[in-house]
Coordinates of C-alpha atoms in Angstrom, one line a residue:
Chain A
X1 CA -48.2 -61.0 -101.9
X2 CA -48.0 -57.3 -101.8
X3 CA -51.7 -56.9 -102.5
X4 CA -52.4 -59.0 -99.5
X5 CA -49.8 -57.4 -97.2
X6 CA -50.7 -53.8 -98.2
X7 CA -54.5 -54.0 -98.4
X8 CA -55.2 -56.5 -95.7
X9 CA -52.9 -57.3 -92.9
X10 CA -49.2 -57.3 -92.2
X11 CA -48.1 -58.0 -88.6
X12 CA -44.8 -56.0 -89.2
X13 CA -46.7 -52.8 -90.5
X14 CA -47.1 -49.9 -88.3
X15 CA -49.3 -47.1 -89.2
X16 CA -48.5 -43.6 -87.8
X17 CA -49.5 -40.0 -88.5
X18 CA -46.4 -39.4 -90.5
X19 CA -46.5 -42.7 -92.6
X20 CA -46.2 -46.4 -92.7
X21 CA -43.3 -48.2 -91.1
X22 CA -42.2 -51.8 -91.4
X23 CA -40.9 -53.5 -88.1
X24 CA -39.2 -56.3 -89.9
X25 CA -35.5 -56.7 -89.1
X26 CA -34.5 -57.4 -92.7
X27 CA -36.1 -54.3 -94.0
X28 CA -33.4 -52.2 -95.5
X29 CA -35.3 -48.8 -95.2
X30 CA -37.7 -48.7 -92.3
X31 CA -40.7 -47.9 -94.5
X32 CA -43.5 -50.0 -95.6
X33 CA -43.1 -49.8 -99.4
X34 CA -43.7 -52.1 -102.3
X35 CA -39.9 -51.8 -103.0
X36 CA -38.6 -52.2 -99.5
X37 CA -40.8 -55.1 -98.2
X38 CA -38.7 -58.1 -97.5
X39 CA -41.8 -60.4 -97.7
X40 CA -43.2 -59.2 -100.9
X41 CA -39.8 -59.1 -102.8
X42 CA -38.3 -62.5 -103.7
X43 CA -34.9 -61.0 -104.3
X44 CA -33.8 -58.7 -101.3
X45 CA -30.7 -57.6 -99.6
X46 CA -29.9 -55.8 -96.2
X47 CA -27.0 -55.1 -94.1
X48 CA -27.3 -55.8 -90.3
X49 CA -24.9 -56.0 -87.5
X50 CA -24.7 -58.7 -84.7
X51 CA -22.4 -58.1 -81.8
X52 CA -20.4 -55.4 -83.5
X53 CA -19.8 -57.5 -86.7
X54 CA -21.4 -56.4 -89.9
X55 CA -23.1 -58.9 -92.2
X56 CA -24.8 -58.5 -95.6
X57 CA -28.0 -60.6 -95.8
X58 CA -29.2 -61.7 -99.3
X59 CA -32.4 -63.4 -100.2
X60 CA -32.9 -65.0 -103.6
X61 CA -35.8 -66.7 -105.2
X62 CA -33.8 -70.0 -105.5
X63 CA -34.1 -70.6 -101.9
X64 CA -37.6 -69.3 -101.4
X65 CA -38.9 -72.8 -100.7
X66 CA -36.8 -73.4 -97.6
X67 CA -37.5 -70.5 -95.1
X68 CA -34.7 -71.7 -92.8
X69 CA -32.0 -71.2 -95.3
X70 CA -33.6 -68.2 -97.0
X71 CA -31.1 -65.5 -96.1
X72 CA -27.5 -65.9 -97.0
X73 CA -25.4 -64.2 -94.3
X74 CA -22.1 -62.7 -95.7
X75 CA -19.4 -61.2 -93.3
X76 CA -18.3 -57.8 -94.5
X77 CA -14.7 -56.6 -94.1
X78 CA -14.0 -54.4 -91.2
X79 CA -12.4 -51.9 -93.7
X80 CA -15.2 -49.5 -94.8
X81 CA -13.9 -49.0 -98.4
X82 CA -13.5 -52.8 -98.8
X83 CA -16.8 -53.4 -97.4
X84 CA -18.4 -51.1 -100.0
X85 CA -16.6 -53.0 -102.6
X86 CA -17.9 -56.4 -101.3
X87 CA -21.4 -55.1 -101.5
X88 CA -20.8 -54.1 -105.1
X89 CA -19.3 -57.5 -105.9
X90 CA -22.1 -59.5 -104.2
X91 CA -24.9 -57.6 -105.4
X92 CA -23.7 -57.1 -108.9
X93 CA -26.4 -56.7 -111.5
X94 CA -28.9 -56.1 -108.9
X95 CA -31.3 -53.1 -109.1
X96 CA -29.6 -49.8 -107.9
X97 CA -32.2 -49.3 -105.2
X98 CA -31.1 -52.3 -103.2
X99 CA -27.5 -51.7 -103.5
X100 CA -27.9 -48.0 -102.5
X101 CA -29.9 -48.8 -99.5
X102 CA -27.5 -51.5 -98.3
X103 CA -24.5 -49.0 -98.7
X104 CA -26.4 -46.5 -96.8
X105 CA -27.2 -48.8 -94.0
X106 CA -23.6 -50.0 -93.9
X107 CA -22.4 -46.3 -93.5
X108 CA -24.8 -45.6 -90.7
X109 CA -23.9 -48.9 -88.9
X110 CA -20.2 -48.2 -89.0
X111 CA -20.7 -44.7 -87.7
X112 CA -22.7 -45.8 -84.8
X113 CA -20.3 -48.6 -84.0
X114 CA -17.4 -46.2 -84.0
X115 CA -19.4 -43.8 -81.6
X116 CA -20.0 -46.7 -79.3
X117 CA -16.4 -47.7 -79.0
X118 CA -15.4 -44.2 -78.3
X119 CA -17.9 -43.8 -75.6
X120 CA -16.8 -47.0 -73.9
X121 CA -13.3 -45.7 -73.8
X122 CA -14.5 -42.6 -72.0
X123 CA -16.9 -44.2 -69.7
X124 CA -14.5 -44.1 -66.9
X125 CA -14.6 -40.4 -66.8
X126 CA -18.2 -39.9 -67.3
X127 CA -20.1 -39.7 -64.0
X128 CA -21.6 -43.1 -63.1
X129 CA -25.2 -43.2 -62.5
X130 CA -26.3 -45.1 -59.5
X131 CA -29.9 -45.9 -58.8
X132 CA -31.5 -44.4 -55.7
X133 CA -32.8 -47.4 -53.6
X134 CA -35.7 -46.2 -51.9
X135 CA -35.8 -48.7 -49.1
X136 CA -32.3 -48.0 -48.3
X137 CA -32.7 -44.3 -48.5
X138 CA -35.8 -44.4 -46.1
X139 CA -33.9 -46.6 -43.7
X140 CA -30.8 -44.3 -43.7
X141 CA -32.7 -41.1 -43.0
X142 CA -34.5 -42.7 -40.0
X143 CA -31.4 -44.1 -38.7
X144 CA -29.6 -40.8 -39.0
X145 CA -32.4 -39.0 -37.2
X146 CA -32.1 -41.6 -34.3
X147 CA -28.4 -41.4 -34.3
X148 CA -28.6 -37.6 -34.0
X149 CA -30.9 -37.9 -31.1
X150 CA -28.7 -40.5 -29.4
X151 CA -25.5 -38.5 -30.0
X152 CA -26.6 -35.5 -27.8
X153 CA -24.0 -33.4 -29.6
X154 CA -24.2 -30.4 -27.3
X155 CA -23.6 -32.4 -24.2
X156 CA -20.8 -34.3 -25.7
X157 CA -19.1 -31.2 -26.9
X158 CA -19.5 -29.5 -23.6
X159 CA -18.2 -32.5 -21.8
X160 CA -15.1 -32.8 -24.0
X161 CA -14.4 -29.1 -23.6
X162 CA -14.6 -29.3 -19.9
X163 CA -12.4 -32.5 -19.8
X164 CA -9.8 -30.6 -21.7
X165 CA -10.0 -27.7 -19.5
X166 CA -9.7 -29.8 -16.3
X167 CA -6.8 -32.0 -17.8
X168 CA -4.8 -28.8 -18.3
X169 CA -4.7 -29.4 -22.1
X170 CA -4.7 -25.7 -22.7
X171 CA -1.6 -25.1 -20.6
X172 CA -1.2 -23.2 -17.3
X173 CA -2.6 -19.8 -18.2
X174 CA -5.2 -20.6 -21.0
X175 CA -6.3 -17.8 -23.3
X176 CA -9.8 -19.2 -23.8
X177 CA -11.0 -19.1 -20.3
X178 CA -11.9 -16.1 -18.0
X179 CA -9.4 -15.7 -15.2
X180 CA -12.1 -16.2 -12.6
X181 CA -13.2 -19.4 -14.1
X182 CA -9.6 -20.7 -14.4
X183 CA -9.1 -19.9 -10.8
X184 CA -12.1 -21.7 -9.9
X185 CA -11.0 -24.8 -11.7
X186 CA -7.6 -24.7 -10.0
X187 CA -9.1 -24.4 -6.7
X188 CA -11.4 -27.3 -7.5
X189 CA -8.4 -29.5 -8.0
X190 CA -6.6 -28.3 -4.9
X191 CA -9.7 -29.1 -2.9
X192 CA -9.9 -32.6 -4.4
X193 CA -6.3 -33.1 -3.3
X194 CA -7.1 -32.0 0.3
X195 CA -10.2 -34.2 0.4
X196 CA -8.0 -37.1 -0.6
X197 CA -5.3 -36.4 2.1
X198 CA -8.1 -35.7 4.6
X199 CA -9.6 -39.0 4.1
X200 CA -6.4 -40.9 4.6
X201 CA -5.8 -39.0 7.8
X202 CA -9.1 -40.1 9.4
X203 CA -8.0 -43.8 9.1
X204 CA -4.9 -43.2 11.3
X205 CA -6.0 -43.2 15.0
X206 CA -4.2 -40.4 16.8
X207 CA -4.9 -37.8 19.3
X208 CA -6.4 -34.6 18.2
X209 CA -3.5 -32.3 19.1
X210 CA -1.1 -34.6 17.4
X211 CA -3.6 -35.0 14.4
X212 CA -3.7 -31.2 14.0
X213 CA 0.1 -30.9 13.9
X214 CA 0.6 -34.0 12.0
X215 CA -2.1 -33.2 9.6
X216 CA 0.0 -30.4 8.3
X217 CA 3.1 -32.5 8.2
X218 CA 1.2 -35.5 6.9
X219 CA -0.5 -33.5 4.2
X220 CA 2.9 -32.8 2.8
X221 CA 4.0 -36.3 3.5
X222 CA 0.6 -37.8 2.3
X223 CA 1.2 -35.7 -0.8
X224 CA 4.4 -37.5 -1.4
X225 CA 3.4 -40.9 -0.4
X226 CA 0.1 -40.6 -2.3
X227 CA 2.2 -40.2 -5.5
X228 CA 4.4 -43.3 -4.7
X229 CA 1.4 -45.2 -3.6
X230 CA -0.3 -44.4 -6.9
X231 CA 3.0 -45.7 -8.6
X232 CA 2.8 -48.9 -6.6
X233 CA -0.8 -49.3 -7.5
X234 CA -0.1 -48.7 -11.2
X235 CA 2.7 -51.3 -11.2
X236 CA 0.4 -53.9 -9.5
X237 CA -2.2 -53.1 -12.1
X238 CA 0.4 -53.5 -14.8
X239 CA 1.5 -56.9 -13.4
X240 CA -2.2 -57.9 -13.4
X241 CA -2.5 -56.8 -16.9
X242 CA 0.4 -58.9 -17.9
X243 CA -1.2 -61.8 -16.2
X244 CA -4.3 -61.4 -18.2
X245 CA -2.4 -61.3 -21.4
X246 CA -0.4 -64.4 -20.9
X247 CA -3.6 -66.2 -20.0
X248 CA -5.2 -64.8 -23.1
X249 CA -2.5 -66.2 -25.3
Chain B
X1 CA -64.7 -54.4 -10.7
X2 CA -66.3 -54.4 -14.1
X3 CA -63.9 -54.9 -17.1
X4 CA -64.0 -51.7 -19.2
X5 CA -64.0 -53.6 -22.4
X6 CA -67.3 -55.4 -21.5
X7 CA -69.4 -52.3 -21.3
X8 CA -71.5 -51.8 -24.3
X9 CA -72.4 -48.2 -23.8
X10 CA -69.8 -46.1 -25.6
X11 CA -70.4 -43.0 -23.5
X12 CA -70.0 -44.8 -20.2
X13 CA -67.1 -46.9 -21.4
X14 CA -65.3 -43.8 -22.6
X15 CA -65.8 -42.1 -19.2
X16 CA -64.5 -45.1 -17.3
X17 CA -61.5 -45.5 -19.5
X18 CA -60.6 -41.8 -19.1
X19 CA -60.9 -42.1 -15.4
X20 CA -58.7 -45.2 -15.5
X21 CA -56.1 -43.3 -17.6
X22 CA -56.2 -40.4 -15.2
X23 CA -55.7 -42.6 -12.2
X24 CA -52.8 -44.2 -13.7
X25 CA -51.1 -41.0 -14.6
X26 CA -51.8 -39.7 -11.1
X27 CA -50.1 -42.7 -9.4
X28 CA -47.1 -42.3 -11.7
X29 CA -46.8 -38.6 -11.0
X30 CA -47.1 -39.4 -7.2
X31 CA -44.5 -42.0 -7.3
X32 CA -42.0 -39.8 -9.3
X33 CA -42.6 -36.7 -6.9
X34 CA -42.0 -38.9 -3.7
X35 CA -38.8 -40.3 -5.4
X36 CA -37.5 -36.8 -6.3
X37 CA -38.2 -35.6 -2.8
X38 CA -36.2 -38.5 -1.3
X39 CA -33.4 -38.1 -3.8
X40 CA -32.8 -34.3 -3.4
X41 CA -32.0 -34.9 0.2
X42 CA -30.1 -38.1 -0.4
X43 CA -28.2 -38.1 -3.7
X44 CA -26.5 -41.4 -3.2
X45 CA -29.9 -43.1 -3.6
X46 CA -30.2 -41.5 -7.1
X47 CA -26.8 -42.7 -7.9
X48 CA -27.8 -46.3 -6.8
X49 CA -30.9 -46.3 -8.8
X50 CA -29.3 -45.0 -11.8
X51 CA -26.5 -47.5 -11.5
X52 CA -29.0 -50.4 -11.1
X53 CA -31.3 -49.4 -14.0
X54 CA -28.9 -48.8 -16.8
X55 CA -30.9 -48.9 -20.1
X56 CA -29.7 -51.0 -23.0
X57 CA -28.7 -48.7 -26.0
X58 CA -27.4 -49.7 -29.3
X59 CA -24.1 -48.3 -28.3
X60 CA -24.0 -50.6 -25.1
X61 CA -25.0 -53.6 -27.0
X62 CA -22.9 -53.0 -29.9
X63 CA -21.9 -56.4 -31.6
X64 CA -18.3 -57.2 -31.0
X65 CA -16.0 -55.8 -33.5
X66 CA -12.4 -57.2 -33.6
X67 CA -11.1 -54.1 -35.3
X68 CA -12.0 -51.7 -32.4
X69 CA -8.8 -50.1 -31.4
X70 CA -7.8 -49.9 -27.7
X71 CA -4.4 -49.0 -26.7
X72 CA -2.7 -51.2 -29.3
X73 CA 1.1 -50.6 -29.9
X74 CA 0.8 -52.1 -33.3
X75 CA -1.8 -49.6 -34.4
X76 CA 0.4 -46.8 -33.0
X77 CA 3.3 -48.0 -35.0
X78 CA 1.2 -48.5 -38.2
X79 CA -0.2 -44.9 -37.9
X80 CA 3.3 -43.5 -37.6
X81 CA 4.2 -44.7 -41.1
X82 CA 0.9 -44.4 -42.9
X83 CA -0.3 -41.9 -45.6
X84 CA -0.8 -39.2 -43.1
X85 CA 2.8 -39.1 -41.8
X86 CA 3.3 -36.0 -43.9
X87 CA 0.9 -34.2 -41.6
X88 CA 1.5 -36.0 -38.4
X89 CA 5.3 -36.5 -38.4
X90 CA 6.7 -33.9 -40.8
X91 CA 4.2 -31.1 -39.9
X92 CA 3.3 -30.1 -43.4
X93 CA 0.3 -27.6 -43.1
X94 CA -2.8 -28.6 -45.0
X95 CA -3.7 -27.0 -48.2
X96 CA -7.2 -27.8 -49.5
X97 CA -8.8 -27.7 -53.0
X98 CA -12.4 -27.6 -53.1
X99 CA -14.4 -28.2 -56.3
X100 CA -17.6 -29.6 -57.5
X101 CA -18.8 -32.0 -60.0
X102 CA -19.5 -30.8 -63.7
X103 CA -22.2 -28.3 -64.1
X104 CA -23.0 -27.4 -60.4
X105 CA -26.1 -25.3 -59.2
X106 CA -26.5 -22.6 -56.6
X107 CA -26.9 -24.8 -53.6
X108 CA -23.7 -26.4 -54.2
X109 CA -21.8 -23.0 -54.6
X110 CA -23.3 -21.9 -51.3
X111 CA -22.2 -25.0 -49.6
X112 CA -18.7 -24.7 -51.0
X113 CA -18.6 -21.1 -49.6
X114 CA -19.2 -22.4 -46.2
X115 CA -16.6 -25.1 -46.7
X116 CA -14.1 -22.5 -47.6
X117 CA -14.8 -20.7 -44.3
X118 CA -14.5 -23.8 -42.3
X119 CA -11.1 -24.9 -43.5
X120 CA -8.3 -22.4 -43.2
X121 CA -6.1 -22.4 -46.1
X122 CA -8.7 -23.9 -48.7
X123 CA -9.2 -22.7 -52.2
X124 CA -12.1 -23.0 -54.4
X125 CA -11.7 -23.9 -58.1
X126 CA -14.6 -23.8 -60.5
X127 CA -14.8 -27.2 -62.3
X128 CA -14.0 -26.7 -66.0
X129 CA -15.8 -29.5 -68.2
X130 CA -12.6 -30.4 -70.1
X131 CA -10.8 -31.6 -67.0
X132 CA -11.5 -35.0 -65.7
X133 CA -10.6 -36.3 -62.1
X134 CA -7.2 -37.5 -63.0
X135 CA -6.2 -34.2 -64.5
X136 CA -7.4 -32.3 -61.4
X137 CA -5.5 -34.6 -59.2
X138 CA -2.4 -34.2 -61.3
X139 CA -2.6 -30.3 -61.3
X140 CA -3.1 -30.2 -57.5
X141 CA -0.2 -32.4 -56.9
X142 CA 1.9 -30.1 -59.0
X143 CA 0.7 -27.1 -56.8
X144 CA 1.4 -28.8 -53.5
X145 CA -2.2 -29.3 -52.5
X146 CA -2.6 -31.8 -49.6
X147 CA -6.3 -32.6 -50.1
X148 CA -9.0 -32.3 -52.6
X149 CA -12.7 -32.1 -51.7
X150 CA -15.2 -32.7 -54.6
X151 CA -18.9 -31.8 -53.8
X152 CA -21.3 -34.0 -55.9
X153 CA -24.7 -33.1 -56.5
X154 CA -27.9 -34.6 -57.5
X155 CA -31.2 -32.7 -58.4
X156 CA -29.6 -29.4 -57.6
X157 CA -28.7 -30.3 -54.1
X158 CA -25.3 -31.3 -52.8
X159 CA -25.5 -35.1 -51.9
X160 CA -22.0 -36.5 -51.7
X161 CA -18.5 -35.4 -51.0
X162 CA -15.3 -37.1 -52.1
X163 CA -12.2 -36.4 -50.0
X164 CA -8.8 -37.3 -51.6
X165 CA -5.6 -37.1 -49.6
X166 CA -3.1 -36.1 -52.0
X167 CA 0.4 -37.6 -52.0
X168 CA -1.1 -41.1 -52.9
X169 CA -3.6 -40.9 -49.9
X170 CA -6.8 -42.7 -49.4
X171 CA -9.9 -41.4 -51.0
X172 CA -13.0 -41.4 -48.9
X173 CA -16.5 -40.9 -50.3
X174 CA -19.3 -39.8 -48.2
X175 CA -23.0 -39.3 -48.5
X176 CA -23.9 -35.8 -47.4
X177 CA -27.3 -35.2 -45.8
X178 CA -29.1 -32.7 -43.6
X179 CA -27.2 -29.7 -44.7
X180 CA -28.1 -26.5 -43.0
X181 CA -26.1 -23.4 -43.9
X182 CA -25.4 -20.9 -41.4
X183 CA -27.9 -18.4 -42.4
X184 CA -30.6 -20.9 -41.8
X185 CA -29.4 -21.7 -38.3
X186 CA -31.3 -19.7 -35.5
X187 CA -29.0 -17.5 -33.6
X188 CA -25.8 -18.3 -35.3
X189 CA -22.6 -16.6 -34.6
X190 CA -20.1 -14.9 -36.9
X191 CA -16.8 -16.8 -37.6
X192 CA -13.5 -15.2 -37.1
X193 CA -10.4 -16.3 -39.0
X194 CA -8.9 -17.9 -36.0
X195 CA -7.8 -21.5 -36.3
X196 CA -10.4 -23.9 -34.8
X197 CA -9.9 -26.5 -32.3
X198 CA -10.9 -29.9 -33.3
X199 CA -13.0 -32.6 -31.5
X200 CA -13.3 -36.1 -33.0
X201 CA -15.7 -38.5 -31.1
X202 CA -16.1 -42.2 -31.4
X203 CA -13.9 -43.2 -34.1
X204 CA -13.2 -46.4 -32.6
X205 CA -12.3 -49.2 -35.2
X206 CA -9.3 -49.2 -37.5
X207 CA -11.4 -47.8 -40.3
X208 CA -12.7 -45.1 -37.9
X209 CA -9.2 -44.2 -37.0
X210 CA -8.2 -43.8 -40.6
X211 CA -11.2 -41.5 -41.2
X212 CA -10.4 -39.6 -38.1
X213 CA -6.9 -38.9 -39.1
X214 CA -8.0 -37.9 -42.5
X215 CA -10.3 -35.2 -41.0
X216 CA -7.4 -34.2 -38.7
X217 CA -5.3 -33.7 -41.6
X218 CA -7.6 -31.1 -43.0
X219 CA -7.1 -28.8 -40.1
X220 CA -4.1 -26.8 -39.0
X221 CA -1.8 -28.4 -36.4
X222 CA -1.9 -25.7 -33.8
X223 CA -5.2 -24.2 -33.1
X224 CA -5.6 -20.6 -31.8
X225 CA -7.3 -20.9 -28.5
X226 CA -8.0 -17.3 -28.1
X227 CA -10.6 -17.6 -31.1
X228 CA -12.5 -20.2 -28.9
X229 CA -13.8 -21.8 -31.9
X230 CA -14.3 -25.6 -32.0
X231 CA -15.1 -27.8 -34.9
X232 CA -16.7 -31.2 -34.0
X233 CA -16.9 -34.4 -35.9
X234 CA -18.8 -36.8 -33.9
X235 CA -19.5 -40.3 -35.0
X236 CA -22.7 -42.1 -34.0
X237 CA -23.7 -45.3 -35.4
X238 CA -21.7 -44.7 -38.7
X239 CA -23.0 -41.2 -39.0
X240 CA -20.5 -38.5 -38.8
X241 CA -22.0 -35.1 -37.4
X242 CA -20.2 -31.9 -38.1
X243 CA -20.9 -29.0 -36.1
X244 CA -19.1 -25.7 -35.4
X245 CA -19.4 -23.7 -32.1
X246 CA -17.9 -20.8 -30.3
X247 CA -17.6 -21.8 -26.7
X248 CA -17.3 -19.9 -23.4
X249 CA -16.6 -21.3 -20.1
X250 CA -19.3 -20.0 -17.7
X251 CA -17.8 -21.7 -14.7
X252 CA -16.0 -24.9 -14.1
X253 CA -19.0 -27.0 -14.6
X254 CA -20.9 -25.4 -17.5
X255 CA -19.8 -24.2 -21.1
X256 CA -22.0 -22.0 -23.3
X257 CA -22.0 -22.8 -26.9
X258 CA -23.1 -20.8 -29.7
X259 CA -23.4 -22.4 -33.0
X260 CA -21.5 -21.0 -35.9
X261 CA -21.5 -22.2 -39.3
X262 CA -22.9 -25.0 -41.2
X263 CA -24.1 -28.3 -40.0
X264 CA -24.0 -31.5 -42.0
X265 CA -24.0 -35.2 -41.7
X266 CA -21.6 -37.6 -43.5
X267 CA -21.9 -41.3 -44.0
X268 CA -18.9 -43.1 -45.3
X269 CA -19.8 -45.0 -48.6
X270 CA -16.4 -46.3 -49.6
X271 CA -12.7 -45.9 -49.0
X272 CA -10.1 -46.4 -51.6
X273 CA -6.4 -46.9 -51.1
X274 CA -4.5 -44.4 -53.3
X275 CA -6.1 -41.6 -55.2
X276 CA -9.4 -41.7 -56.8
X277 CA -9.7 -44.5 -59.5
X278 CA -12.9 -46.1 -60.4
X279 CA -11.2 -49.5 -60.9
X280 CA -8.8 -49.1 -58.0
X281 CA -8.4 -51.1 -54.9
X282 CA -11.2 -50.5 -52.5
X283 CA -10.2 -50.7 -48.9
X284 CA -13.9 -50.7 -47.7
X285 CA -17.1 -50.6 -49.8
X286 CA -20.5 -50.2 -48.2
X287 CA -23.2 -52.5 -49.5
X288 CA -26.7 -52.6 -48.0
X289 CA -26.5 -56.4 -47.5
X290 CA -23.7 -55.5 -44.9
X291 CA -26.1 -54.1 -42.5
X292 CA -27.6 -57.3 -41.5
X293 CA -27.8 -56.4 -37.7
X294 CA -29.1 -53.3 -36.0
X295 CA -26.1 -53.4 -33.7
X296 CA -23.3 -53.6 -36.2
X297 CA -21.4 -50.5 -37.0
X298 CA -18.3 -50.1 -39.0
X299 CA -16.8 -46.7 -38.0

């Protein structure tokens, strides 16, 4: 068989600049040689692992007629030393080449399995690689740009600062405002109160002279009654809210 | 009237089309100037017009979200006893640890320098490769830090930030985008060491409230108003924009703002209860399949 494989065609053979390789899974070395071809040798052995368990595969000429049962799968011990002894026992009286290559494979396989197990334990602490989803990224950049435009940050910040100033959140003599501006704000407030009281005055029908006198008095009175009126309104609102809530429930 | 699209001659068709466009623009201009004239003398008409033609924005037509908080006593009670009570109730001042992911690059260091400037009482620590997150959390707890900020990078640029509130606080992970450092901002001002004022806008839902409180807990309780510095975190459509300004009240209606410091945008990717643990309990996790509707926002 070897003549055919080597000279003519073997589908597992890979020719490269450095040499010939064999892609067959049962090959003990990776090379395409007369000694290490699992097809050309009627007596052959390899060590392979499946799902983290290491097996010894043995092929003998007695089973050459039934390809389905050709390879004998022997589970090796998890203990490295014992596995070595097992190989020696199973492949007793075999040529040294096969035994040696099997042991080398066993060593390599156990080493890489140990490494894999260690890495898995540390996987939590290694940075997790997450793929960049192109569509999601594109959508998000676009939405961010639109949100920024909609946010109108400068205006929002200015509005918030002015609200805080007007609501006296900075106290009565704030450090972050120029005196003149603060006076302007205070006068603005007084002006609003006066405007309110003026409007209520106009509703009352009285003579002008009396109006003038009573304006001053009523300003004070209006001031006082304004506050109590507000409270009354608030109570009404509060009651209305209650009604809403009960209906809701 | 000949339909413009039936004229076969390209030159003539062009000419007529340009004329039609110019006519239309002129009509629009005339209408608008007439309206403006009328409204400068009569401002109530302008208000009426604006009140009638309110445009539909995404914010106006936002999908109903049951978690939006509006003066809820239950929420207030919850917030009095949540993980930030150290800051809000007991007044423990914030102490922030800023680090990076392993093996950072120059852009990350520059950004970290800016961050140290933003938050008073923050310390930068170089990330040593032998320490994992859980070690860092342990060390900071021993040294009484209240928050950890970890800047993550991708391809030499900072792309994410994880904010861990320390005594068993929530962990939030944000995507960082549109970072511009102060040196890149035109006409930027110089910061001073005064404690800044804080503005938090539009954190409406329960989730928004948690994040808002998380940000509040990064800044000192009492701002120094004479410094006239304000740091703003504005949430718009789930994007949190960070800005820093120095303000000056020009009069009672106008404020002048000079931009200081970096600008960046954050987008919340997940929120975890407890400190950082990859297998821990996620209070909120963003998945692209959640954004089914253009009008649905979570923060």
